[in-house]
Amino acid sequence: MDSLLPILRIFLALALAFAVVGLAHMLRKVRSFGKRELFAEANGTEIDGIRYALGAGMMPWAKESARAHPATYVAGVIYHCGIFAAFLILVLSFLQVEPTGSRLLVVLMSLGLIAGLGLLIKRMITPSLSAISVPDDLVANLLVNLYVASGIAYLINVSWLPLFYLVSILLLIYIPIGKIRHCALFFVTRLIFGRYFGRRGVYPAASAKIKA
Amino acid sequence: MVNEAVPAAFSLEWPITQTQLDKIVAAFDAAIDRDLAAQMLTCVHCGLCADSCHYYLTDPRPENIPAHKAEMVAGLYRRNHTLSGRLFPSLNHARPMDAARAAEWIDSLYGRCSLCARCTVNCTVGIGLHQIIRAGRTALAAAGLVPSALQSTVDRAVETGNNMGISRDEWLETIEWLTDELRNETGDPDALLPIDKPDCDYLYAINPREAKFYPLSLLAAGKLFYAAGISWTFASDHYDVTNYGLFSGDNEISGMISGRLQETAARLNAKAIILGECGHGYNANRWEGPEWRGKPHERAEISILEIIQRSIQEGRIVLDPKRHATRVTLHDPCNLVRLGGVIEPQRSILSRAVSEFVEMTPNLEKNFCCGGGGGQLSMTRYADRRILAGRIKADQIAATEAKVVVAPCHNCIDQLSELNRQYKLGVEIKTVTEMVADALVLAPRSAVTSDGGHPR
Ligand code: SF4
Ligand code: SF4
């Protein structure tokens, strides 16, 4: 198995390049639609809106959707922490650096995996959620879960590294194809949200006033 | 040529042709800018926007989930503009446009959405769902697929200058008898509701429903301007603050309608335009108008609420809150508050005009839509859905135990009045201007100038 590692490393690098180029192409395509010039006189500032969108507006209490579904919100946060932890150990293993604090990472990634599986089950059993789900949702969730799980396996026993690499390669190739592209677009969309409501003087002004 | 049979469930008024389908795709592409493109690729299908939509809350079917409506539109983008959408269309429902799809768009985008943007502010990512849905409407409008009742409201505005089709004579007659009323109320024989008066500070644009059904609200505004000594005028032709092009999705017509107010203000040499209490009129004219016209407004457009607030702050009008002794609550119209940024004036005014004020829960930019926006009031074919979706607003009102609901929007007032009857709320529904006019303490006649205002 170990003899496969150098080849897998090459494929991993190629897959990473594919993901980066794919995302860059996607962003270039998005940009090609052009920026619409705005003529209405602003009532607030875009920068204040962006600050809100990337700061207070990300807090769970800022959005009713998060307030009403705290378990989903927490699961989402934990899931993403687990994914980032798995990415960290992928990078370290690629650089052939022994990860320190691996026990902590195993706990974090395991929690992330449980959260990921929980979100998958929720998607399948919640009628409203399954109604808006597409095959991409299933593929993305399973791939990411497998990726985190193989990362945990590698941390427990290094002989699982080839599997971790193999799953990572598949995941990286999938990133620009499916919904995981939101890793690049999430912040772009938050910026757009902040600019839009900041100009109109809605945010952060409204957030400072009385609420339910 | 008829492309294919449309499922009966969508009960279209006409068959959809291939030419129309081509127009949908072309107009949709033209409506996309980089912001919209990015947002159409970002939904993670978490489903958390479902509970933010009054349609879903009152009728929890998939078609009512905001993400479902927006993703229907975004799917066309992915199909035509992404490699994965072309190579693996079934992976994320990147479907091409066909007759069945167009029929679904009509039913969902016009019939299940009031363009209130509540989903947008509650989306976990912050996707402009209302913008995506409106872009879909723009595409349908280009293909002539706007529901007929909504389209005729737009057409009437284009042809007659106002969406109620009020004739010039009828309008002038209304102003004439309201002027008599104003003189009676103020005791000033020179008090005026000026028409086409040149060189004023403000041209006042109203919702023509006021002239047709609620003329006393025009009287209320006239009384208030009179008391505050504001230099203003109505126009005899283009005085309509509404713009149903915002709802039909036709940007060209929308720009033309919005441009009329600017042109009229220029003709009368008014310095600025006061936009009457109309939520979508504010958004359409103040925010979207310059974008549709492709240039900044020559004259500022200000909400009447800002004028009233300023008049109170400057001591130009005095209010007696004891005249409104019962509990009062406030409805935040989506287009005025969540999309317009007019948040504070109505609260500041009511704090001076009423004795007991209570906020709805939730409020401000998180407030629930009354259900009357998005052109729903004109689309009678979706009336049952509108009344059902309005139940959330009715529950909100009932929970405040208020006796008076103030709504700074005449469209909202129409919907709230229907909800009042339907859900037996037993409340009185008024505009901010009406509340202020009723609480107004008029200055002695000697302080009033001959043109109907106070000395400035
Ligand atoms: S909340 Fe936003 S990201 Fe989640 S399903 Fe709705 S639109 Fe998509
Ligand atoms: S804009 Fe309003 S009505 Fe339309 S989907 Fe969003 S929440 Fe529902």
XYZ file of C-alpha atoms and ligand atoms in Angstrom:
684
model
C 0.000 0.000 0.000
C 2.804 2.366 0.970
C 4.224 2.127 -2.533
C 1.050 3.800 -3.777
C 1.607 6.878 -1.661
C 3.936 8.795 -4.008
C 1.474 8.272 -6.888
C -1.496 9.236 -4.725
C 0.381 12.377 -3.659
C 0.783 13.351 -7.294
C -2.908 12.732 -7.956
C -3.774 14.643 -4.813
C -1.800 17.633 -6.063
C -3.490 17.337 -9.452
C -6.928 17.094 -7.840
C -6.182 20.154 -5.725
C -5.125 22.004 -8.860
C -8.350 20.858 -10.553
C -10.417 22.175 -7.627
C -8.605 25.503 -7.586
C -8.770 25.949 -11.369
C -12.403 24.815 -11.390
C -13.372 27.305 -8.696
C -11.344 30.059 -10.368
C -13.098 29.315 -13.655
C -16.456 29.435 -11.906
C -15.644 32.800 -10.334
C -14.340 34.125 -13.648
C -17.565 33.046 -15.323
C -19.587 34.730 -12.574
C -17.570 37.927 -12.997
C -18.080 37.817 -16.748
C -21.718 38.817 -16.232
C -20.437 42.198 -15.225
C -21.002 44.551 -12.353
C -24.189 46.541 -12.529
C -23.542 50.213 -11.983
C -25.772 51.575 -9.223
C -27.417 54.978 -9.520
C -29.712 55.305 -6.500
C -28.273 57.556 -3.842
C -27.110 55.427 -0.906
C -28.797 55.790 2.445
C -26.191 53.858 4.394
C -22.750 52.573 3.584
C -21.802 49.346 1.882
C -18.887 48.910 4.233
C -21.130 49.032 7.316
C -23.411 46.498 5.691
C -20.487 44.210 4.863
C -19.150 44.528 8.400
C -22.570 43.470 9.666
C -22.900 40.633 7.144
C -19.548 39.151 8.089
C -19.820 39.924 11.795
C -22.948 40.306 13.871
C -25.111 39.089 10.996
C -23.440 35.669 11.147
C -24.385 35.147 14.763
C -27.138 32.619 15.404
C -29.378 35.184 17.105
C -29.231 37.464 14.061
C -31.215 35.044 11.955
C -34.564 33.627 12.872
C -33.721 30.529 10.815
C -30.790 29.790 13.127
C -32.680 30.782 16.298
C -35.544 28.464 15.443
C -33.268 25.553 14.581
C -30.434 25.686 17.130
C -29.594 21.990 16.766
C -29.144 22.342 13.007
C -27.100 25.489 13.456
C -24.794 23.841 16.013
C -24.543 20.676 13.901
C -23.593 22.800 10.908
C -20.875 24.595 12.845
C -19.462 21.347 14.255
C -19.634 19.688 10.831
C -17.603 22.475 9.273
C -15.076 22.406 12.147
C -14.623 18.691 11.514
C -14.135 19.307 7.791
C -11.541 22.022 8.403
C -9.727 19.779 10.874
C -9.640 17.004 8.255
C -8.312 19.494 5.714
C -5.605 20.533 8.142
C -4.376 16.983 8.615
C -4.561 16.387 4.868
C -2.234 19.325 4.307
C 0.096 18.220 7.112
C 0.251 14.644 5.849
C 0.910 15.896 2.328
C 3.802 17.934 3.692
C 4.792 14.824 5.650
C 4.452 16.609 8.966
C 3.302 14.570 11.940
C 0.119 16.230 13.292
C 0.358 17.277 16.923
C -2.640 17.047 19.216
C -4.062 14.300 17.062
C -6.324 13.059 19.874
C -8.063 16.430 19.961
C -8.388 16.352 16.177
C -9.901 12.861 16.317
C -12.519 14.106 18.799
C -13.263 17.168 16.681
C -13.514 15.195 13.455
C -15.608 12.490 15.081
C -18.055 15.101 16.314
C -18.007 16.573 12.816
C -18.752 13.167 11.330
C -21.638 12.580 13.724
C -22.995 16.035 12.854
C -22.622 15.297 9.132
C -24.481 12.028 9.447
C -27.114 13.730 11.572
C -27.643 16.368 8.911
C -27.920 13.656 6.279
C -30.562 11.813 8.305
C -32.392 15.079 8.886
C -32.362 15.716 5.143
C -33.874 12.319 4.483
C -36.581 12.369 7.139
C -37.668 16.021 7.063
C -40.292 16.365 4.330
C -39.512 20.019 3.544
C -35.811 19.267 3.327
C -36.071 16.133 1.245
C -38.421 18.020 -1.074
C -35.752 20.542 -1.974
C -32.883 18.031 -1.990
C -31.146 17.017 -5.182
C -28.706 14.141 -5.841
C -25.860 16.614 -5.351
C -26.848 17.009 -1.686
C -26.478 13.296 -1.097
C -23.242 12.929 -3.056
C -21.654 15.940 -1.355
C -22.648 14.829 2.131
C -21.511 11.238 1.649
C -18.211 12.288 0.098
C -17.475 14.718 2.909
C -18.478 12.202 5.567
C -16.252 9.579 3.974
C -13.438 12.101 3.803
C -13.733 12.980 7.503
C -14.103 9.307 8.442
C -11.001 8.286 6.476
C -9.136 11.187 8.078
C -10.078 9.849 11.515
C -8.972 6.366 10.473
C -5.625 7.752 9.342
C -5.109 9.568 12.649
C -5.804 6.339 14.523
C -3.712 4.182 12.226
C -1.399 5.596 9.529
C -1.981 2.584 7.301
C -5.287 4.272 6.293
C -3.452 7.165 4.665
C -3.877 5.846 1.085
C -7.654 5.641 1.601
C -7.670 9.156 3.070
C -5.792 10.383 -0.014
C -8.088 8.515 -2.386
C -11.235 9.972 -0.849
C -9.622 13.425 -0.712
C -8.850 13.201 -4.434
C -12.481 12.391 -5.221
C -13.679 15.176 -2.952
C -11.359 17.769 -4.479
C -12.500 16.813 -7.970
C -16.123 17.140 -6.861
C -15.754 20.584 -5.284
C -16.281 22.729 -8.403
C -18.948 20.389 -9.755
C -21.396 20.370 -6.883
C -22.645 22.338 -3.915
C -19.312 22.246 -2.071
C -18.403 25.177 -4.321
C -20.088 27.239 -1.620
C -16.702 27.124 0.126
C -15.701 29.834 -2.356
C -19.080 31.487 -2.830
C -20.275 31.745 0.763
C -18.216 34.823 1.524
C -18.909 36.323 -1.894
C -22.631 36.032 -1.188
C -22.246 37.492 2.304
C -20.418 40.449 0.741
C -23.217 40.951 -1.770
C -25.797 40.739 1.027
C -23.894 43.290 3.115
C -23.490 45.706 0.209
C -27.149 45.480 -0.783
C -28.640 46.051 2.649
C -25.849 48.394 3.756
C -26.512 50.853 0.890
C -30.194 50.842 1.673
C -29.557 51.670 5.303
C -31.257 48.492 6.511
C -28.192 46.934 8.103
C -26.727 47.564 10.549
C -29.433 50.125 11.443
C -32.256 47.624 11.913
C -30.121 45.315 14.016
C -29.698 48.061 16.598
C -33.431 48.492 17.108
C -36.100 46.575 18.964
C -36.560 42.931 17.959
C -38.537 39.964 19.004
C -46.158 26.912 -32.651
C -47.227 25.230 -29.419
C -44.181 23.626 -27.883
C -45.878 20.987 -25.793
C -48.987 20.498 -23.732
C -48.931 22.346 -20.430
C -49.991 20.316 -17.392
C -53.584 21.183 -16.554
C -52.622 21.732 -12.912
C -51.075 25.066 -13.823
C -54.203 26.182 -15.707
C -52.504 28.657 -17.974
C -54.595 31.187 -19.780
C -52.738 30.459 -23.005
C -50.410 27.871 -24.547
C -46.716 28.670 -24.396
C -44.888 28.861 -27.691
C -41.277 28.079 -28.508
C -40.736 31.769 -29.281
C -41.848 32.622 -25.767
C -39.531 30.023 -24.296
C -36.648 31.518 -26.262
C -37.589 34.946 -24.980
C -37.612 33.700 -21.390
C -34.069 32.371 -21.764
C -32.794 35.497 -23.516
C -34.403 37.901 -21.030
C -33.201 35.822 -18.106
C -29.626 35.942 -19.403
C -29.917 39.695 -19.838
C -31.110 40.069 -16.251
C -28.082 38.322 -14.789
C -25.244 40.351 -13.345
C -22.300 38.980 -11.427
C -24.020 39.330 -8.060
C -27.039 37.371 -9.185
C -24.851 34.754 -10.882
C -22.881 34.158 -7.683
C -26.020 33.910 -5.603
C -27.563 31.382 -7.967
C -24.695 28.996 -7.262
C -24.634 29.258 -3.488
C -27.735 27.572 -2.070
C -26.784 24.578 0.079
C -30.368 23.334 0.393
C -30.327 23.568 4.166
C -34.044 24.349 4.069
C -33.856 26.863 6.907
C -35.526 29.549 4.823
C -38.788 27.569 4.763
C -40.017 28.898 8.111
C -39.338 32.481 7.119
C -41.948 32.451 4.355
C -45.584 33.120 5.216
C -46.638 30.951 2.282
C -44.837 27.918 3.656
C -45.876 28.547 7.243
C -49.539 28.551 6.305
C -49.362 25.850 3.645
C -46.266 23.680 4.139
C -45.857 22.248 0.694
C -42.512 22.099 -1.136
C -43.563 24.641 -3.774
C -43.845 27.222 -1.005
C -40.274 26.865 0.255
C -38.280 29.956 -0.792
C -35.294 27.851 -1.853
C -37.575 25.784 -4.072
C -38.836 28.911 -5.840
C -35.382 30.436 -6.274
C -33.690 27.171 -7.191
C -36.246 26.686 -9.947
C -34.837 29.847 -11.522
C -31.211 29.146 -10.584
C -31.496 25.726 -12.247
C -31.836 27.442 -15.610
C -28.687 29.420 -14.901
C -26.781 26.281 -13.964
C -28.060 24.482 -17.029
C -27.002 27.180 -19.455
C -23.931 28.645 -17.787
C -22.091 25.922 -15.881
C -20.179 22.954 -17.232
C -21.507 20.665 -14.517
C -25.052 21.801 -15.312
C -24.555 20.842 -18.935
C -22.704 17.594 -18.226
C -24.661 16.363 -15.191
C -27.978 18.217 -15.276
C -29.804 15.785 -13.028
C -27.180 16.142 -10.299
C -28.586 19.487 -9.206
C -31.763 19.881 -11.203
C -30.200 22.051 -13.891
C -33.247 21.844 -16.104
C -33.731 23.505 -19.478
C -36.672 25.805 -20.119
C -39.737 24.123 -21.549
C -43.470 24.752 -21.422
C -44.060 22.749 -18.264
C -41.180 24.522 -16.540
C -42.437 27.928 -17.653
C -45.862 27.079 -16.249
C -44.256 26.084 -12.952
C -42.348 29.372 -12.897
C -45.565 31.333 -13.390
C -47.352 29.453 -10.642
C -44.496 29.723 -8.156
C -42.866 33.053 -8.929
C -46.099 35.023 -9.319
C -48.494 32.870 -7.352
C -46.468 31.887 -4.320
C -44.314 34.885 -3.581
C -44.933 38.457 -2.504
C -41.292 39.460 -3.158
C -41.053 40.394 0.507
C -37.372 39.361 0.947
C -37.999 37.894 4.383
C -36.327 34.696 3.202
C -33.319 36.700 2.035
C -32.616 38.182 5.468
C -33.097 34.771 7.081
C -31.155 32.653 4.591
C -28.186 31.018 6.301
C -25.978 32.231 3.489
C -27.724 35.514 2.712
C -28.773 34.687 -0.837
C -30.922 37.383 -2.448
C -33.796 34.989 -3.015
C -36.270 37.772 -3.769
C -33.888 39.095 -6.444
C -33.583 35.682 -8.062
C -37.362 35.280 -8.023
C -37.825 38.727 -9.533
C -35.263 37.943 -12.248
C -37.461 34.963 -13.089
C -40.465 37.295 -13.304
C -38.462 39.596 -15.596
C -37.862 36.674 -17.936
C -41.541 35.702 -17.911
C -42.571 39.313 -18.501
C -40.370 39.484 -21.598
C -42.268 36.498 -22.961
C -45.641 38.090 -22.202
C -46.387 35.577 -19.463
C -47.364 37.938 -16.653
C -50.719 36.893 -15.134
C -53.315 38.944 -16.966
C -54.741 40.775 -13.945
C -51.305 42.018 -12.921
C -50.418 42.942 -16.476
C -53.608 44.941 -16.878
C -52.765 46.927 -13.740
C -49.444 47.818 -15.338
C -51.094 48.580 -18.673
C -53.655 50.828 -17.025
C -50.893 52.825 -15.366
C -49.075 53.179 -18.666
C -52.178 54.214 -20.575
C -53.950 56.457 -18.080
C -51.091 57.649 -15.878
C -52.338 55.841 -12.786
C -53.037 52.224 -11.959
C -56.701 52.834 -11.051
C -57.462 54.434 -14.402
C -58.766 57.593 -12.716
C -59.602 60.217 -15.310
C -58.223 63.722 -15.039
C -61.702 65.173 -14.479
C -62.443 62.680 -11.719
C -59.130 63.521 -10.054
C -59.665 67.275 -10.243
C -63.184 66.883 -8.915
C -61.937 64.848 -5.965
C -59.361 67.496 -5.143
C -61.996 70.188 -5.408
C -64.342 68.705 -2.831
C -61.428 67.721 -0.602
C -60.303 71.349 -0.701
C -63.734 72.345 0.605
C -63.316 69.776 3.367
C -59.869 71.116 4.202
C -61.242 74.634 4.452
C -63.981 73.400 6.747
C -61.569 71.520 8.970
C -59.014 74.297 9.202
C -61.506 77.132 9.226
C -59.274 78.836 6.684
C -61.055 79.841 3.459
C -57.691 80.116 1.688
C -56.433 76.632 2.560
C -55.523 74.702 -0.571
C -54.779 71.300 -1.999
C -52.689 72.770 -4.797
C -52.616 71.202 -8.247
C -49.847 71.873 -10.786
C -48.535 74.736 -8.696
C -45.085 75.605 -10.066
C -41.883 76.186 -8.099
C -42.917 74.331 -4.933
C -40.536 72.520 -2.670
C -42.308 69.226 -3.215
C -44.416 67.312 -5.681
C -46.585 64.919 -3.676
C -47.158 61.486 -5.242
C -49.923 59.279 -3.869
C -51.331 55.812 -4.231
C -54.345 56.290 -6.536
C -56.325 53.956 -4.269
C -56.453 56.975 -1.953
C -58.236 59.068 -4.546
C -60.576 56.231 -5.431
C -61.342 54.614 -2.084
C -59.696 56.549 0.753
C -59.940 60.253 -0.162
C -59.868 61.198 3.512
C -56.268 60.084 3.607
C -55.495 62.768 1.005
C -57.296 65.231 3.215
C -55.167 64.079 6.147
C -51.988 64.767 4.172
C -53.284 68.139 3.029
C -54.115 69.099 6.606
C -50.706 68.040 7.766
C -48.831 69.925 5.027
C -51.019 72.923 5.756
C -50.204 72.804 9.447
C -46.484 72.289 8.812
C -46.355 75.120 6.273
C -44.926 72.899 3.585
C -44.690 74.215 0.050
C -46.108 71.402 -2.086
C -48.345 70.476 -4.986
C -50.219 67.606 -6.565
C -49.859 67.091 -10.312
C -52.904 66.844 -12.530
C -51.402 64.036 -14.604
C -48.670 61.942 -13.027
C -49.303 61.693 -9.323
C -49.223 57.882 -8.987
C -46.554 56.647 -6.578
C -47.218 52.984 -7.368
C -45.285 51.001 -9.917
C -46.601 47.522 -10.572
C -43.742 46.995 -12.987
C -41.766 46.111 -9.866
C -44.075 43.121 -9.510
C -44.584 42.187 -13.156
C -40.814 42.213 -13.643
C -40.773 44.416 -16.720
C -37.831 46.725 -16.106
C -38.356 48.901 -19.154
C -41.948 49.756 -18.244
C -40.953 50.121 -14.589
C -38.305 52.668 -15.540
C -40.764 54.566 -17.702
C -43.354 54.734 -14.910
C -40.774 55.842 -12.333
C -39.387 58.392 -14.776
C -42.773 60.092 -15.061
C -42.629 61.385 -11.500
C -39.201 62.864 -12.136
C -40.360 64.428 -15.403
C -43.473 65.856 -13.758
C -41.431 67.321 -10.924
C -39.130 68.875 -13.537
C -42.095 70.303 -15.465
C -43.465 71.903 -12.302
C -39.999 72.888 -11.143
C -40.542 71.147 -7.804
C -37.329 70.692 -5.852
C -38.077 67.178 -4.638
C -40.757 64.506 -4.588
C -42.643 63.306 -1.532
C -43.571 59.656 -1.892
C -46.865 58.914 -0.175
C -47.456 55.943 2.073
C -46.876 53.096 -0.331
C -44.249 50.472 0.466
C -43.557 49.185 -3.008
C -43.904 52.709 -4.423
C -41.070 53.776 -2.160
C -38.831 50.890 -3.165
C -39.719 51.154 -6.843
C -39.164 54.894 -7.056
C -36.494 55.622 -4.469
C -34.289 52.556 -4.969
C -35.080 50.730 -8.166
C -36.142 53.719 -10.282
C -32.619 55.045 -10.902
C -31.380 51.539 -11.736
C -34.171 50.961 -14.248
C -33.631 54.396 -15.765
C -29.861 53.952 -15.818
C -29.163 57.324 -14.224
C -29.451 59.027 -10.851
C -32.688 60.808 -10.058
C -32.477 64.500 -10.805
C -34.721 65.242 -7.837
C -34.579 63.596 -4.453
C -37.441 61.292 -3.514
C -38.395 61.316 0.135
C -40.941 59.317 2.081
C -43.768 61.337 3.581
C -42.801 59.712 6.884
C -39.469 61.531 6.804
C -41.276 64.807 6.106
C -43.658 64.284 9.023
C -40.837 63.276 11.342
C -38.886 66.387 10.380
C -41.945 68.599 10.851
C -42.436 67.242 14.363
C -38.757 67.588 15.244
C -38.679 71.168 13.977
C -41.791 71.990 15.987
C -43.787 72.837 12.861
C -46.597 70.576 13.908
C -47.807 69.768 17.374
C -49.539 66.510 18.211
C -51.768 65.505 21.064
C -51.228 61.781 21.764
C -54.269 61.701 24.063
C -56.447 61.732 20.945
C -55.297 58.173 20.343
C -55.904 56.658 23.739
C -56.189 53.001 22.709
C -53.341 50.588 22.103
C -51.710 51.007 18.703
C -49.384 48.671 16.823
C -47.355 49.138 13.649
C -47.010 47.013 10.543
C -43.625 47.294 8.791
C -44.240 47.083 5.029
C -41.520 44.915 3.472
C -40.712 47.295 0.636
C -40.486 50.297 2.918
C -38.572 48.758 5.821
C -36.745 45.559 4.883
C -36.039 46.747 1.352
C -36.382 50.492 1.755
C -34.476 51.269 4.929
C -37.228 53.568 6.296
C -37.174 52.217 9.813
C -37.097 54.982 12.355
C -39.459 57.794 11.191
C -42.735 55.904 11.691
C -41.671 54.873 15.186
C -40.550 58.336 16.116
C -43.849 59.793 14.787
C -46.039 57.306 16.618
C -44.148 57.883 19.851
C -45.481 61.464 19.661
C -48.896 60.746 18.177
C -50.327 57.929 20.286
C -50.611 57.172 23.989
C -49.854 53.454 23.931
C -47.681 51.903 21.281
C -46.717 48.247 21.091
C -44.406 46.579 18.565
C -45.414 43.448 16.711
C -43.322 40.339 17.161
C -41.186 40.021 15.108
C -40.773 43.521 13.775
C -38.554 45.815 11.687
C -36.696 44.034 8.896
C -37.780 40.652 10.287
C -41.454 41.558 10.210
C -43.813 39.256 8.365
C -45.254 40.340 5.052
C -49.005 40.994 5.184
C -49.290 38.942 2.014
C -50.508 41.772 -0.191
C -47.202 42.590 -1.862
C -45.647 41.246 -5.031
C -48.742 42.144 -7.042
C -50.843 39.633 -5.091
C -53.641 42.122 -4.513
C -54.199 42.456 -8.221
C -53.847 38.756 -9.096
C -57.298 37.535 -8.153
C -56.518 34.009 -9.313
C -54.214 33.646 -6.296
C -56.545 35.387 -3.821
C -57.148 32.282 -1.694
C -53.420 31.745 -1.257
C -52.996 35.414 -0.349
C -55.619 35.268 2.378
C -54.216 32.025 3.744
C -50.642 33.366 3.739
C -51.897 36.478 5.528
C -52.865 34.395 8.537
C -49.374 34.864 9.966
C -49.854 38.616 9.932
C -53.333 38.237 11.433
C -51.868 36.159 14.280
C -49.156 38.777 14.822
C -51.771 41.522 15.073
C -54.014 39.530 17.414
C -51.068 38.858 19.721
C -50.483 42.579 20.263
C -54.061 43.065 21.510
C -53.958 46.446 19.801
C -57.118 48.185 18.705
C -55.464 50.140 15.915
C -52.984 48.863 13.329
C -50.954 51.544 11.620
C -49.606 50.614 8.198
C -47.620 53.122 6.144
C -48.709 51.518 2.880
C -52.050 51.584 1.099
C -51.582 48.170 -0.479
C -50.869 46.697 2.947
C -53.974 48.478 4.218
C -56.094 46.759 1.582
C -54.716 43.365 2.537
C -54.930 44.080 6.274
C -58.555 45.144 5.840
C -59.317 41.819 4.202
C -57.476 39.973 6.946
C -59.397 42.007 9.506
C -62.678 40.761 8.050
C -61.523 37.228 7.343
C -59.862 36.561 10.687
C -62.257 38.741 12.714
C -59.499 40.843 14.225
C -61.768 43.731 15.151
C -59.085 46.357 14.624
C -59.051 49.727 12.967
C -56.440 50.125 10.225
C -54.921 53.493 9.480
C -51.998 55.166 7.778
C -49.408 57.138 9.720
C -50.615 60.324 8.037
C -54.180 59.707 9.180
C -53.005 59.087 12.742
C -50.995 62.290 12.688
C -53.808 64.334 11.151
C -56.186 63.125 13.865
C -53.705 64.055 16.573
C -52.849 67.402 15.016
C -53.238 70.507 17.151
C -53.927 73.195 14.571
C -52.270 76.599 15.050
C -54.488 79.726 15.208
C -55.516 80.991 11.782
C -53.494 84.198 12.133
C -50.302 82.185 11.858
C -51.218 80.880 8.403
C -50.034 82.552 5.188
C -52.239 83.238 2.188
C -50.903 80.296 0.145
C -52.165 77.879 2.719
C -48.985 77.439 4.729
C -47.432 78.865 7.832
C -44.734 81.519 7.515
C -41.394 79.719 7.125
S -31.641 29.102 3.802
Fe -30.488 29.839 1.999
S -28.948 28.242 1.665
Fe -30.527 27.330 2.979
S -31.978 26.365 1.556
Fe -32.754 28.408 1.954
S -31.875 29.616 0.265
Fe -30.698 27.739 0.339
S -39.738 36.744 -0.919
Fe -41.241 36.470 0.769
S -42.976 35.450 -0.189
Fe -41.242 35.239 -1.603
S -40.327 33.271 -1.067
Fe -39.249 34.824 0.121
S -40.333 34.906 2.100
Fe -41.687 33.834 0.649
